Tab-separated table of N, CA and C in Angstrom:
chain	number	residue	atom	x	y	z
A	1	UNK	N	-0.463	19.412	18.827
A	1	UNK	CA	0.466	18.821	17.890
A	1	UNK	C	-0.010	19.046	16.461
A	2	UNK	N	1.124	19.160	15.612
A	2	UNK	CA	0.613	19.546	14.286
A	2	UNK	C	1.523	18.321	13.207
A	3	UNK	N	0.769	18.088	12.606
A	3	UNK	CA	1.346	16.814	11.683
A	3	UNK	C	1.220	17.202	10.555
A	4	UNK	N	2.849	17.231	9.496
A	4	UNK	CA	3.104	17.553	8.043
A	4	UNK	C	3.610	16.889	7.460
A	5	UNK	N	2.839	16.213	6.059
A	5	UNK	CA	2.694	15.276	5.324
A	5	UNK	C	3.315	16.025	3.996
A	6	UNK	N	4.369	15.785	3.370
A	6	UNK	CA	4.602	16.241	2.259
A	6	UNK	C	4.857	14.921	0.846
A	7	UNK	N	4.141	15.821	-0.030
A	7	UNK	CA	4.240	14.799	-1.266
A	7	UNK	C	4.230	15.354	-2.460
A	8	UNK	N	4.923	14.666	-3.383
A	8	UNK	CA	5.003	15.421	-4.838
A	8	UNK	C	6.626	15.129	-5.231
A	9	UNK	N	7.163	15.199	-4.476
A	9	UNK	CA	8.689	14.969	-4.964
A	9	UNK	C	8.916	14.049	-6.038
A	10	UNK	N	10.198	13.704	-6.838
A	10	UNK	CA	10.268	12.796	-7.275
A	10	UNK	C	11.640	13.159	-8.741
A	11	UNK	N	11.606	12.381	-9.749
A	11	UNK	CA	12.761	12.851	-10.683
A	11	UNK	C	12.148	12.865	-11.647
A	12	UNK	N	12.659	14.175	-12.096
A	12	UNK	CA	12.027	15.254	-12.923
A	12	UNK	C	13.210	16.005	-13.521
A	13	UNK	N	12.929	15.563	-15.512
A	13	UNK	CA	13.764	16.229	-15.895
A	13	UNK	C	13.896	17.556	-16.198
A	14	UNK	N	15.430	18.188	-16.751
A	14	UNK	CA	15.421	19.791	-16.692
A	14	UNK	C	14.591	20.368	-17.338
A	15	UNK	N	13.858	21.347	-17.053
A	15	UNK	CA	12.750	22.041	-17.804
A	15	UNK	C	11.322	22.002	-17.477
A	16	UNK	N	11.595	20.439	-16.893
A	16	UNK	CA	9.796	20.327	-16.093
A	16	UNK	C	9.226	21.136	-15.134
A	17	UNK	N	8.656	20.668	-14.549
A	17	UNK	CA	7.919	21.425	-13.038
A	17	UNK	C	7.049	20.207	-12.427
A	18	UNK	N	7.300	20.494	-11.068
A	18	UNK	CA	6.396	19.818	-10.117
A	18	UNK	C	5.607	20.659	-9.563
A	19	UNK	N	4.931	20.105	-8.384
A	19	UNK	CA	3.634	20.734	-7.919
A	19	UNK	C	4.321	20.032	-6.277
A	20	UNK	N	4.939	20.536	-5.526
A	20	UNK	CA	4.740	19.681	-3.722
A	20	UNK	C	3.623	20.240	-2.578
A	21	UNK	N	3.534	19.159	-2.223
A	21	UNK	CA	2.113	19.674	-1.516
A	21	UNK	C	1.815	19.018	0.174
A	22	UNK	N	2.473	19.996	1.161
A	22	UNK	CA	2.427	20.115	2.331
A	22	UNK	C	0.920	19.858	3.011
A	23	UNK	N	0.604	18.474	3.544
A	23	UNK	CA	-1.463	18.492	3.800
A	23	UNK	C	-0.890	18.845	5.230
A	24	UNK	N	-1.758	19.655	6.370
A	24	UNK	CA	-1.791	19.726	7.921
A	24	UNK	C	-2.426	19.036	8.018
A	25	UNK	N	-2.506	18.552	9.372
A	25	UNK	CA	-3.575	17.665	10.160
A	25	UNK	C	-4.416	18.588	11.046
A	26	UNK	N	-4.401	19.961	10.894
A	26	UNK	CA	-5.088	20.895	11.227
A	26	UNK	C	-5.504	22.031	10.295
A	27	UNK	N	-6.414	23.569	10.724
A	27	UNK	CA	-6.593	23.938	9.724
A	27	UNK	C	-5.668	25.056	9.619
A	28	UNK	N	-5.149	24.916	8.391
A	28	UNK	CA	-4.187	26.077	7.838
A	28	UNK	C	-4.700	27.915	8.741
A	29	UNK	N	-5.812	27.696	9.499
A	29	UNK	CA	-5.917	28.726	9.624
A	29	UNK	C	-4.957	29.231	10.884
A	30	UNK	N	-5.254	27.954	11.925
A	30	UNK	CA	-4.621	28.148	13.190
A	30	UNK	C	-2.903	28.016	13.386
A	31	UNK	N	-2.763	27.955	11.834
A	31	UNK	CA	-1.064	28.222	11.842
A	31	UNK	C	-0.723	28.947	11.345
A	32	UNK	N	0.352	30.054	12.174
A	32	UNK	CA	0.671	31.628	11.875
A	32	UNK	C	1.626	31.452	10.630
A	33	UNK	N	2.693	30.769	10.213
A	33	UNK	CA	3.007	30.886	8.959
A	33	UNK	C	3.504	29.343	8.764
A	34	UNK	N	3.661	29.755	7.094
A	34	UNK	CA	4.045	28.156	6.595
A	34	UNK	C	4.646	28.310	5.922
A	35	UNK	N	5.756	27.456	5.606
A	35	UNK	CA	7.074	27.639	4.859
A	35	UNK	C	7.621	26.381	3.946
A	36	UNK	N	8.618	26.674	3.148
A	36	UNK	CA	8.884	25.400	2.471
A	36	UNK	C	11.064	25.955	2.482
A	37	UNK	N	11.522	24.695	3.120
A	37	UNK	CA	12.783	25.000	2.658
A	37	UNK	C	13.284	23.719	2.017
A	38	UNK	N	14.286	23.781	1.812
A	38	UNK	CA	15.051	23.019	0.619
A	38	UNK	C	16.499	22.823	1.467
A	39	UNK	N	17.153	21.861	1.033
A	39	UNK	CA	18.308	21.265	1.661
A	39	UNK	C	18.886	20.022	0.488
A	40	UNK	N	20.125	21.292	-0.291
A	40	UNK	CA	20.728	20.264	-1.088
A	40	UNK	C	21.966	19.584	-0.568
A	41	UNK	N	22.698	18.363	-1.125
A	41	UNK	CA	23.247	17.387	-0.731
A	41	UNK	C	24.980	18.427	-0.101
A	42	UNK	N	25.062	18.010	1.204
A	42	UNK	CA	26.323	18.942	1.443
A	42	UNK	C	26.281	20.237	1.700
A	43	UNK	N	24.571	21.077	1.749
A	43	UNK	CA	24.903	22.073	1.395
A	43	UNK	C	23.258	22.673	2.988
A	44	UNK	N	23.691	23.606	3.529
A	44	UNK	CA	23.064	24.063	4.606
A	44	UNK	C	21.583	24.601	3.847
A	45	UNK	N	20.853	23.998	5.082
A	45	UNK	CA	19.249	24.525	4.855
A	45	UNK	C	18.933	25.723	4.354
A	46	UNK	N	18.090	25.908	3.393
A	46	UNK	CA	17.771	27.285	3.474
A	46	UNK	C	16.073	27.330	3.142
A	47	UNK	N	15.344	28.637	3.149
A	47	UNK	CA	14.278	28.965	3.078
A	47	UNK	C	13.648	29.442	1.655
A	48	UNK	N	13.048	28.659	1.329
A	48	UNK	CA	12.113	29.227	-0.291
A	48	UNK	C	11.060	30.093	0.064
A	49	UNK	N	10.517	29.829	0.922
A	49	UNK	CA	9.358	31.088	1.072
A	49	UNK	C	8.410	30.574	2.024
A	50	UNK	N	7.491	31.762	1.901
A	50	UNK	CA	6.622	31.157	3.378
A	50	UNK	C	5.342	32.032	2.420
A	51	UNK	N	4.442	31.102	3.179
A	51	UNK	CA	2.766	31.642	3.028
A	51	UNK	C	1.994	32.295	4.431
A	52	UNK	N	1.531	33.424	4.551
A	52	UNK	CA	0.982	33.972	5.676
A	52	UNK	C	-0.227	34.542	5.510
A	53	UNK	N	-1.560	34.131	6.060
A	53	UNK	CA	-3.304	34.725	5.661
A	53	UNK	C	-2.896	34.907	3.916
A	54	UNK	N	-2.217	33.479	3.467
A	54	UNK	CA	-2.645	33.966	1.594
A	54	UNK	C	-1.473	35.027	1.472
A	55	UNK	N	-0.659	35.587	1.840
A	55	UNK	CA	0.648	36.154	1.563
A	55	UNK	C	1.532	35.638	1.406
A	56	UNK	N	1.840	35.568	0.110
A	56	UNK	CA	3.419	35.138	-0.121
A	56	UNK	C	4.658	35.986	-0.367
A	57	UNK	N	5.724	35.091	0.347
A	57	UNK	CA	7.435	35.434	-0.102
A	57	UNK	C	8.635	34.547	-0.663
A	58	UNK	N	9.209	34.722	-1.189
A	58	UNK	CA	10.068	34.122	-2.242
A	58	UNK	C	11.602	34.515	-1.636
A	59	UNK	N	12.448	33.713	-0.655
A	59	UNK	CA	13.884	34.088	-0.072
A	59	UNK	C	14.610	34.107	-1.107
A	60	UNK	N	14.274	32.899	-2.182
A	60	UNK	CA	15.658	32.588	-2.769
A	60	UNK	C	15.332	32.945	-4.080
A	61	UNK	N	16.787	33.688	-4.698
A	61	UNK	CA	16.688	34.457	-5.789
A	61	UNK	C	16.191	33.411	-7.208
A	62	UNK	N	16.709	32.760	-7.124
A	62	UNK	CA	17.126	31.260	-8.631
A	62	UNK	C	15.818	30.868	-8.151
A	63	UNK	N	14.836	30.817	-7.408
A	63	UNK	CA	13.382	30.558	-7.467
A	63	UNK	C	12.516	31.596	-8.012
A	64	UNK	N	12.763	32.636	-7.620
A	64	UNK	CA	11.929	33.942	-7.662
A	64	UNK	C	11.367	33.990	-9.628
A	65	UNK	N	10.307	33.755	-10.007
A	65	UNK	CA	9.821	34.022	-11.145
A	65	UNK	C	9.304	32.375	-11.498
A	66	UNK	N	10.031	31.522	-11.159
A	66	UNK	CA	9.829	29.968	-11.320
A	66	UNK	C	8.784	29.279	-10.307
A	67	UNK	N	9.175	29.678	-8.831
A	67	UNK	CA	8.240	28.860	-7.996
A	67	UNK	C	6.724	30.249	-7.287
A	68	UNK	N	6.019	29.014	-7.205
A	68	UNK	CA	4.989	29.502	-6.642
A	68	UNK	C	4.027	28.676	-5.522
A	69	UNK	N	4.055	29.617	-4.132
A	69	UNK	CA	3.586	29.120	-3.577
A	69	UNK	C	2.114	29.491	-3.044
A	70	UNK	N	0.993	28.143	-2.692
A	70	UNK	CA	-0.250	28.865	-2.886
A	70	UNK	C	-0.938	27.608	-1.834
A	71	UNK	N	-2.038	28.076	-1.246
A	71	UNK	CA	-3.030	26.891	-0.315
A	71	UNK	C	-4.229	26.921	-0.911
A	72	UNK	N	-4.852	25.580	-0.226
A	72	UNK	CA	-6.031	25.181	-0.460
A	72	UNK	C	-6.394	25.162	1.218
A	73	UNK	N	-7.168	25.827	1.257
A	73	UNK	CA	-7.774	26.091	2.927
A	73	UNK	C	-8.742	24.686	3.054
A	74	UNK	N	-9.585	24.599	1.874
A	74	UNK	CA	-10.202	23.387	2.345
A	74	UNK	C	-9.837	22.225	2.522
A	75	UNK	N	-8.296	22.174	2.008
A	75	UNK	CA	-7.597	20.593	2.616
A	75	UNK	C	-6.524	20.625	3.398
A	76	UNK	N	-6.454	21.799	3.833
A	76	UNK	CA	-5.437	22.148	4.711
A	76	UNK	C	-4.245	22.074	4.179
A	77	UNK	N	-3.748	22.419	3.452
A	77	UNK	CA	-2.389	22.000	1.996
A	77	UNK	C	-1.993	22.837	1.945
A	78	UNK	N	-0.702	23.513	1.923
A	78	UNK	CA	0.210	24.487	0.934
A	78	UNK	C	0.631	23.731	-0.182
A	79	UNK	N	1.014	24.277	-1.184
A	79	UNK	CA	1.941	24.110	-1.994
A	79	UNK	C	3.228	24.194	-2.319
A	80	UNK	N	4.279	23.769	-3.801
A	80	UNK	CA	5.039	24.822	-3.791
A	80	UNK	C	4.935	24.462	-5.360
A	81	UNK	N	4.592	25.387	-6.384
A	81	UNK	CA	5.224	24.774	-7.692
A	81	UNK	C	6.186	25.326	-8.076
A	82	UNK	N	7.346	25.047	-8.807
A	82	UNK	CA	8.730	25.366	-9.327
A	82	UNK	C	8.230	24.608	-11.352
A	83	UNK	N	8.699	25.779	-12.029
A	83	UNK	CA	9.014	25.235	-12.963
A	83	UNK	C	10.232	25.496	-13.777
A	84	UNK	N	10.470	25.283	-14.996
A	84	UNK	CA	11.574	25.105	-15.342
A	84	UNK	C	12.856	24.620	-14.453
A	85	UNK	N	12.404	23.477	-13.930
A	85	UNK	CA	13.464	22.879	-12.735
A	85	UNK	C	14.997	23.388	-13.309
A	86	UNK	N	15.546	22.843	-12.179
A	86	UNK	CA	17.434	22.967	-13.203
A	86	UNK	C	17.778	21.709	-12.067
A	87	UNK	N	19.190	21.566	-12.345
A	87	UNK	CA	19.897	20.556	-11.612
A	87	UNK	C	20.016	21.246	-10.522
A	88	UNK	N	20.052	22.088	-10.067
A	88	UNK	CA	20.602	23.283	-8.896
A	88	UNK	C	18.960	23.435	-8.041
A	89	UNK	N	18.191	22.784	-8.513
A	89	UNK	CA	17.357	22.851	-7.793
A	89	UNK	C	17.224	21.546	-6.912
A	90	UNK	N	18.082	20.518	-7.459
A	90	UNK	CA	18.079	19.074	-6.341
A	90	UNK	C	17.658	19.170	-5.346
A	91	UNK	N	17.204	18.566	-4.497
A	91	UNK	CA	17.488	18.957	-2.883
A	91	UNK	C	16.304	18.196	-2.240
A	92	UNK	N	15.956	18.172	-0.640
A	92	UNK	CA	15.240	17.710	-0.241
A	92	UNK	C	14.665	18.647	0.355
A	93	UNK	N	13.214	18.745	0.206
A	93	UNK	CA	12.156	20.269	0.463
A	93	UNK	C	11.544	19.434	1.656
A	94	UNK	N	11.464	20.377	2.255
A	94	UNK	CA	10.544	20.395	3.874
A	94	UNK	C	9.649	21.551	3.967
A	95	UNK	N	8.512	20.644	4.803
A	95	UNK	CA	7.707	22.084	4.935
A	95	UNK	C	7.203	22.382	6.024
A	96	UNK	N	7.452	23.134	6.859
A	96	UNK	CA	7.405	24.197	7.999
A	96	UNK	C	6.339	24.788	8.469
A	97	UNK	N	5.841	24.879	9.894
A	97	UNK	CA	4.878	25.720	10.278
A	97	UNK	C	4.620	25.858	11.558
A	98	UNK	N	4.134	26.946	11.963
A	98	UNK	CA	4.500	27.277	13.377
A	98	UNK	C	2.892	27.644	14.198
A	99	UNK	N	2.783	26.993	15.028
A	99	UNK	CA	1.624	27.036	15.705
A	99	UNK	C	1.946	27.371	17.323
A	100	UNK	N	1.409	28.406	17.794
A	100	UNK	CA	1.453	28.596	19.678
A	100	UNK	C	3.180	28.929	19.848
A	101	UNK	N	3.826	29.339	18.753
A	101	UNK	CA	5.265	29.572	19.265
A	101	UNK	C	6.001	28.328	18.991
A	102	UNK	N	5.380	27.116	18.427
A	102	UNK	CA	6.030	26.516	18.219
A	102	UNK	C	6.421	25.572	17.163
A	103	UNK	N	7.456	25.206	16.268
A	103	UNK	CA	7.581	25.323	14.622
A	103	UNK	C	7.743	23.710	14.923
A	104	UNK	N	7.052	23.045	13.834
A	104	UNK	CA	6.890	22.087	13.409
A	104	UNK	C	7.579	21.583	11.558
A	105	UNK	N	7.853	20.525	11.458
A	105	UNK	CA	8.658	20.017	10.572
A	105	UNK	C	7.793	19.036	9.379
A	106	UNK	N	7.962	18.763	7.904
A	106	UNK	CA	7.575	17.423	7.881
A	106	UNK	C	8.896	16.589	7.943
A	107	UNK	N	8.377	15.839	6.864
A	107	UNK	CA	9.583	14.393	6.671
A	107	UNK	C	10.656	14.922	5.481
A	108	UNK	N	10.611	15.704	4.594
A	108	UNK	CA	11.071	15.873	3.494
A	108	UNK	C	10.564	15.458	2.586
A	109	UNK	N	10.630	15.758	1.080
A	109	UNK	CA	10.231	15.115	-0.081
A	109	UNK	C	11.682	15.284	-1.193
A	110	UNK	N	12.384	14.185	-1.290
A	110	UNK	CA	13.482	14.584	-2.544
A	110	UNK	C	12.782	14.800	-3.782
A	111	UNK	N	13.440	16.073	-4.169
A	111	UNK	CA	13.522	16.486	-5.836
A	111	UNK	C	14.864	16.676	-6.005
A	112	UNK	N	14.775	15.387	-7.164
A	112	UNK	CA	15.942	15.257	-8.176
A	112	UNK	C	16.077	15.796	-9.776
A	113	UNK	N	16.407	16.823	-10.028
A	113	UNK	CA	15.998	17.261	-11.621
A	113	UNK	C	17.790	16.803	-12.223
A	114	UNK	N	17.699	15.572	-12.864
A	114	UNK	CA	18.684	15.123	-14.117
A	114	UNK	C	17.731	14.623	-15.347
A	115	UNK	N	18.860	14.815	-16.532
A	115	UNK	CA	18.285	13.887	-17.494
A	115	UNK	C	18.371	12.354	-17.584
């Protein structure tokens, strides 16, 4: 079993940046990839990117140059930072990872970017 703790969310106005931060209850090593998606209000899941052995990818275009995703092996953590938020970035981020074939979830973290 793999347990994902996400934290960092919160409301954040346009222009800022956060930092979210996915901890495992195992070590980042023994999980083949890790991911972060996003799910705004009304609107179907989708995928921001995934981290693999320290490789990253970026799905979504309106992230690509803004977010960055990165681990800390010694606390078992991914990241995701986004800056210059926008309102279009709302949503509730989850973060993903797949161990033995089989993909695991956290709880979500809402990010709200209004003034």
């Amino acid at each position: 079993q793999v347990q994902l703790v996400e934290s960092g969310g919160g409301l954040v106005q346009p222009g800022g940046s956060l930092r979210l931060s996915c901890a495992a209850s195992v070590s980042i090593f023994s999980i083949s990839v890790m991911g972060w998606y996003r799910q705004a209000p009304g609107k179907q899941r989708e995928l921001v990117g995934t981290i693999s052995n320290g490789v990253t990818t970026t799905y979504v275009d309106s992230i690509k140059g803004r977010g960055t995703i990165s681990r800390d092996t010694a606390k078992n953590t991914i990241y995701l930072q986004i800056n210059s938020l926008k309102p279009e970035d709302t949503a509730v981020y989850y973060c993903n990872g797949r161990q033995r074939g089989v993909e695991y979830w956290g709880q979500g973290t809402q990010v709200t970017v209004s003034s």
